[in-house]
Amino acid sequence: MTAAVEPSRILSVEGLSARYGHVEALHPVDLHVETGELVAVLGPNGAGKSTLMRALMGLVPTQGSVAFHGHAVPRRSPAKAAAMGLVLVPEGRGIFAPMTVAENLELGAYLLNDKQEFARRHDRVMTLFPRLKERLAQTAGSLSGGEQQMLAVGRALMSDPKLLLLDEPSLGLAPRVIEEILQTLGELNRAGLPIILVEQKAPLVLTLARRAYIMSVGSIAAEIDPRQVKSHDELAHFYLG
Ligand SMILES: Nc1ncnc2c1ncn2[C@@H]1O[C@H](COP(=O)(O)OP(=O)(O)O)[C@@H](O)[C@H]1O
Ligand SMILES: [Mg+2]
């Protein structure tokens, strides 16, 4: 089904819920992403942020609809969602530790059968993350946490995403490394890549995101313009409802 949507709306989510067994961890939510946007999803631990990302990809059983550029994203088929351009960098990064950096990057482009295009994407990742270039032959497990996160983003970029979903890329990293990674994400976004950025620590995304959804106990509790948030107290108000 093709829905009549505004051309600027690339992702349209309606009544999306998700369950683990009999437990509904995500209550029906509506959200959207516009062309070129970086949208943040904020909320405390256990709010359902990761479940929402898995639900968008079809990695958990869901109800409701997800449309990307007006086309329904099939439920329960992460491979099809990825083929449409929705690519998730999961919480915990999901890289393959015993494999080399180069092999992890190749996995991101396993659908691709075009050497020139592969080289183009690979060059782009090397330019964005020069530290990975020096470590192509090393096993991913031997990288620092920050480098592993760069590899996870790099692998996602190898599949040429049309919408990048990032689940807490800052988790467990030192402030300076977080800043470096967020800067690169900002660069990617300014170059035109739409991004959904999940973070627990709201201040990290305040300068990057144009809009933020605040999640609380499995629902979207509010939508805010992070640039309008003047203080941490004000933000706490959104968190606590
Ligand atoms: N694999 C799972 N099986 C059962 N319950 C889960 C699973 N993953 C998460 N949950 C539950 O779903 C809720 C939302 O979790 P999650 O989406 O991971 O939150 P967040 O990413 O915001 O920390 C929590 O109550 C959590 O305990
Ligand atoms: Mg999470």
Short mmCIF file of C-alpha atoms and ligand atoms in Angstrom, two decimals:
data_model
loop_
_atom_site.label_atom_id
_atom_site.label_comp_id
_atom_site.label_asym_id
_atom_site.label_seq_id
_atom_site.Cartn_x
_atom_site.Cartn_y
_atom_site.Cartn_z
CA MET A 1 0.00 0.00 0.00
CA THR A 2 1.25 3.44 -0.88
CA ALA A 3 -0.02 6.17 1.38
CA ALA A 4 -0.47 9.75 0.28
CA VAL A 5 2.12 11.58 2.34
CA GLU A 6 3.91 14.87 2.19
CA PRO A 7 7.09 14.47 0.12
CA SER A 8 9.21 15.71 3.02
CA ARG A 9 8.05 12.91 5.31
CA ILE A 10 10.35 9.94 4.85
CA LEU A 11 9.34 7.80 7.84
CA SER A 12 5.80 7.54 9.06
CA VAL A 13 4.99 5.33 12.05
CA GLU A 14 1.47 4.77 13.26
CA GLY A 15 0.27 2.80 16.27
CA LEU A 16 3.47 0.79 16.47
CA SER A 17 3.58 -1.52 19.49
CA ALA A 18 5.86 -4.43 20.35
CA ARG A 19 5.85 -7.30 22.77
CA TYR A 20 8.23 -9.78 24.34
CA GLY A 21 6.07 -12.86 24.84
CA HIS A 22 2.95 -11.61 26.58
CA VAL A 23 4.51 -8.38 27.79
CA GLU A 24 3.85 -5.26 25.73
CA ALA A 25 7.15 -3.38 26.13
CA LEU A 26 6.22 -0.74 23.56
CA HIS A 27 2.70 0.70 23.72
CA PRO A 28 1.31 2.08 20.45
CA VAL A 29 3.43 5.04 19.34
CA ASP A 30 3.24 7.48 16.43
CA LEU A 31 6.32 9.20 15.12
CA HIS A 32 7.81 10.59 11.95
CA VAL A 33 11.07 11.65 10.38
CA GLU A 34 11.37 14.36 7.76
CA THR A 35 13.94 14.62 4.95
CA GLY A 36 17.43 15.24 6.31
CA GLU A 37 16.41 15.31 9.96
CA LEU A 38 18.37 14.12 12.94
CA VAL A 39 15.74 13.09 15.46
CA ALA A 40 16.65 12.10 18.99
CA VAL A 41 14.89 9.50 21.11
CA LEU A 42 15.56 10.17 24.76
CA GLY A 43 14.53 8.50 27.96
CA PRO A 44 15.78 6.66 31.03
CA ASN A 45 16.92 3.05 31.13
CA GLY A 46 14.05 0.67 30.46
CA ALA A 47 11.86 3.28 28.75
CA GLY A 48 11.58 1.19 25.58
CA LYS A 49 14.05 3.01 23.32
CA SER A 50 15.82 -0.13 22.11
CA THR A 51 12.50 -1.92 21.71
CA LEU A 52 11.32 0.93 19.49
CA MET A 53 14.44 0.57 17.30
CA ARG A 54 13.92 -3.20 17.07
CA ALA A 55 10.26 -2.64 16.27
CA LEU A 56 11.11 -0.26 13.42
CA MET A 57 13.41 -2.90 11.92
CA GLY A 58 10.92 -5.72 12.47
CA LEU A 59 13.24 -7.54 14.86
CA VAL A 60 10.45 -8.09 17.40
CA PRO A 61 6.77 -8.94 16.88
CA THR A 62 4.85 -5.72 16.33
CA GLN A 63 1.46 -4.28 15.53
CA GLY A 64 0.86 -1.04 13.70
CA SER A 65 2.46 0.36 10.58
CA VAL A 66 5.82 1.65 9.46
CA ALA A 67 6.07 3.37 6.09
CA PHE A 68 9.30 4.54 4.48
CA HIS A 69 9.03 6.93 1.55
CA GLY A 70 5.38 5.94 1.33
CA HIS A 71 6.04 2.18 1.13
CA ALA A 72 5.11 -0.21 3.91
CA VAL A 73 8.15 -1.63 5.69
CA PRO A 74 7.45 -5.38 6.01
CA ARG A 75 7.02 -6.54 9.59
CA ARG A 76 9.24 -9.39 10.83
CA SER A 77 11.74 -9.06 8.02
CA PRO A 78 14.79 -7.07 9.11
CA ALA A 79 16.57 -8.00 5.87
CA LYS A 80 13.79 -6.40 3.81
CA ALA A 81 13.80 -3.31 6.03
CA ALA A 82 17.56 -3.07 5.52
CA ALA A 83 17.17 -3.50 1.77
CA MET A 84 14.79 -0.51 1.86
CA GLY A 85 17.55 1.50 3.52
CA LEU A 86 16.69 1.27 7.22
CA VAL A 87 19.90 0.31 8.99
CA LEU A 88 20.29 -0.17 12.75
CA VAL A 89 23.50 0.15 14.71
CA PRO A 90 22.31 -1.78 17.76
CA GLU A 91 23.00 -1.06 21.39
CA GLY A 92 26.24 -2.86 22.22
CA ARG A 93 27.39 -2.37 18.60
CA GLY A 94 26.94 -5.94 17.34
CA ILE A 95 30.32 -6.22 15.64
CA PHE A 96 32.04 -9.57 15.21
CA ALA A 97 35.01 -9.58 17.58
CA PRO A 98 37.05 -12.47 16.09
CA MET A 99 36.80 -11.03 12.57
CA THR A 100 39.04 -8.28 11.27
CA VAL A 101 37.95 -4.67 10.86
CA ALA A 102 38.05 -5.14 7.08
CA GLU A 103 35.85 -8.24 7.27
CA ASN A 104 33.33 -6.49 9.52
CA LEU A 105 33.11 -3.67 6.99
CA GLU A 106 32.66 -6.15 4.13
CA LEU A 107 29.71 -7.67 5.97
CA GLY A 108 27.96 -4.32 5.81
CA ALA A 109 28.07 -4.50 2.02
CA TYR A 110 27.37 -8.21 1.57
CA LEU A 111 24.45 -7.47 -0.77
CA LEU A 112 26.62 -5.36 -3.02
CA ASN A 113 28.10 -6.80 -6.20
CA ASP A 114 29.74 -3.70 -7.60
CA LYS A 115 33.47 -3.22 -6.96
CA GLN A 116 33.49 0.47 -7.78
CA GLU A 117 30.59 1.20 -5.49
CA PHE A 118 32.20 -0.90 -2.76
CA ALA A 119 35.41 1.12 -3.10
CA ARG A 120 33.46 4.37 -3.00
CA ARG A 121 31.69 3.43 0.24
CA HIS A 122 34.88 2.04 1.75
CA ASP A 123 36.79 5.25 0.97
CA ARG A 124 34.06 7.29 2.57
CA VAL A 125 34.24 5.25 5.79
CA MET A 126 38.05 5.55 5.82
CA THR A 127 37.76 9.31 5.44
CA LEU A 128 35.20 9.59 8.22
CA PHE A 129 37.10 7.27 10.56
CA PRO A 130 40.83 7.43 9.75
CA ARG A 131 41.58 5.37 12.86
CA LEU A 132 39.85 2.37 11.29
CA LYS A 133 42.12 2.64 8.26
CA GLU A 134 45.18 1.97 10.40
CA ARG A 135 43.47 -1.06 11.89
CA LEU A 136 41.89 -2.84 8.94
CA ALA A 137 43.86 -6.06 9.51
CA GLN A 138 43.30 -6.17 13.29
CA THR A 139 40.51 -8.18 14.87
CA ALA A 140 37.53 -6.05 15.86
CA GLY A 141 37.80 -7.39 19.41
CA SER A 142 41.22 -5.79 19.81
CA LEU A 143 39.86 -2.28 19.19
CA SER A 144 39.05 0.25 21.91
CA GLY A 145 35.39 0.84 22.73
CA GLY A 146 35.35 4.05 20.72
CA GLU A 147 36.93 2.38 17.71
CA GLN A 148 34.42 -0.47 17.95
CA GLN A 149 31.60 2.07 17.84
CA MET A 150 33.21 3.71 14.81
CA LEU A 151 33.40 0.29 13.19
CA ALA A 152 29.72 -0.36 13.94
CA VAL A 153 28.79 2.95 12.29
CA GLY A 154 31.22 2.28 9.44
CA ARG A 155 29.72 -1.13 8.80
CA ALA A 156 26.25 0.43 8.70
CA LEU A 157 27.48 3.02 6.19
CA MET A 158 28.84 0.24 3.97
CA SER A 159 25.23 -0.76 3.31
CA ASP A 160 24.46 2.80 2.13
CA PRO A 161 21.60 3.53 4.56
CA LYS A 162 18.79 5.92 3.69
CA LEU A 163 17.90 6.24 7.38
CA LEU A 164 20.41 5.40 10.08
CA LEU A 165 19.14 4.20 13.47
CA LEU A 166 21.69 4.51 16.26
CA ASP A 167 21.02 2.95 19.63
CA GLU A 168 23.08 4.63 22.36
CA PRO A 169 26.38 4.99 20.52
CA SER A 170 27.84 6.77 23.56
CA LEU A 171 27.37 3.80 25.89
CA GLY A 172 30.48 3.09 27.93
CA LEU A 173 32.69 5.59 26.11
CA ALA A 174 34.86 8.42 27.43
CA PRO A 175 33.51 11.96 26.94
CA ARG A 176 36.14 12.92 24.38
CA VAL A 177 35.43 9.83 22.27
CA ILE A 178 31.69 10.46 22.51
CA GLU A 179 32.23 13.98 21.26
CA GLU A 180 34.28 12.73 18.32
CA ILE A 181 31.62 10.20 17.34
CA LEU A 182 28.75 12.67 17.72
CA GLN A 183 30.65 15.17 15.60
CA THR A 184 30.97 12.61 12.83
CA LEU A 185 27.27 11.80 13.09
CA GLY A 186 26.53 15.52 12.77
CA GLU A 187 28.73 15.64 9.68
CA LEU A 188 26.91 12.68 8.12
CA ASN A 189 23.58 14.29 8.85
CA ARG A 190 24.61 17.63 7.37
CA ALA A 191 25.67 15.73 4.25
CA GLY A 192 22.03 14.63 3.99
CA LEU A 193 21.70 11.36 5.89
CA PRO A 194 18.59 11.23 8.10
CA ILE A 195 19.32 9.80 11.55
CA ILE A 196 17.38 8.58 14.57
CA LEU A 197 19.70 8.87 17.54
CA VAL A 198 18.81 7.09 20.77
CA GLU A 199 20.48 8.45 23.87
CA GLN A 200 19.95 8.22 27.58
CA LYS A 201 22.06 11.27 28.28
CA ALA A 202 20.02 14.10 26.83
CA PRO A 203 22.65 16.87 26.95
CA LEU A 204 24.70 14.96 24.38
CA VAL A 205 22.15 15.45 21.62
CA LEU A 206 20.86 18.91 22.46
CA THR A 207 23.06 20.60 19.86
CA LEU A 208 22.57 17.96 17.16
CA ALA A 209 18.87 17.18 17.12
CA ARG A 210 16.14 19.32 15.63
CA ARG A 211 13.45 17.33 17.39
CA ALA A 212 13.44 14.85 20.22
CA TYR A 213 10.93 12.28 21.37
CA ILE A 214 10.96 11.59 25.08
CA MET A 215 10.13 8.02 26.03
CA SER A 216 8.83 6.88 29.37
CA VAL A 217 7.60 3.40 30.38
CA GLY A 218 7.06 2.13 26.85
CA SER A 219 5.40 5.23 25.40
CA ILE A 220 6.36 8.50 23.77
CA ALA A 221 5.58 10.98 26.53
CA ALA A 222 6.52 14.18 24.71
CA GLU A 223 8.04 15.70 21.61
CA ILE A 224 10.35 18.65 22.14
CA ASP A 225 12.68 20.99 20.33
CA PRO A 226 15.95 20.34 22.19
CA ARG A 227 17.21 23.83 21.37
CA GLN A 228 14.32 25.29 23.37
CA VAL A 229 15.33 23.37 26.48
CA LYS A 230 17.11 25.88 28.65
CA SER A 231 18.15 23.86 31.65
CA HIS A 232 18.64 20.37 32.97
CA ASP A 233 15.75 21.03 35.36
CA GLU A 234 13.45 21.66 32.45
CA LEU A 235 14.60 18.46 30.82
CA ALA A 236 14.06 16.52 34.03
CA HIS A 237 10.49 17.77 33.94
CA PHE A 238 9.99 16.01 30.59
CA TYR A 239 11.55 12.85 31.91
CA LEU A 240 9.41 12.74 35.02
CA GLY A 241 6.23 13.82 33.25
N1 LIG B 1 14.53 -9.50 25.25
C1 LIG B 1 13.65 -9.04 26.15
N2 LIG B 1 12.76 -9.88 26.74
C2 LIG B 1 11.87 -9.43 27.64
N3 LIG B 1 11.77 -8.15 28.06
C3 LIG B 1 12.64 -7.28 27.52
C4 LIG B 1 13.62 -7.67 26.55
N4 LIG B 1 14.33 -6.57 26.20
C5 LIG B 1 13.83 -5.54 26.92
N5 LIG B 1 12.81 -5.96 27.71
C6 LIG B 1 12.00 -5.10 28.59
O1 LIG B 1 11.37 -4.12 27.81
C7 LIG B 1 11.37 -2.85 28.46
C8 LIG B 1 12.04 -1.83 27.58
O2 LIG B 1 13.41 -2.16 27.42
P1 LIG B 1 14.36 -1.44 26.39
O3 LIG B 1 13.66 -1.27 25.12
O4 LIG B 1 15.64 -2.19 26.36
O5 LIG B 1 14.57 -0.01 27.08
P2 LIG B 1 15.71 1.08 26.86
O6 LIG B 1 16.42 0.78 25.60
O7 LIG B 1 14.99 2.39 26.85
O8 LIG B 1 16.62 0.99 28.05
C9 LIG B 1 12.07 -3.08 29.79
O9 LIG B 1 11.10 -3.26 30.78
C10 LIG B 1 12.88 -4.33 29.56
O10 LIG B 1 13.03 -5.04 30.76
MG MG B 2 18.39 0.48 25.21
#
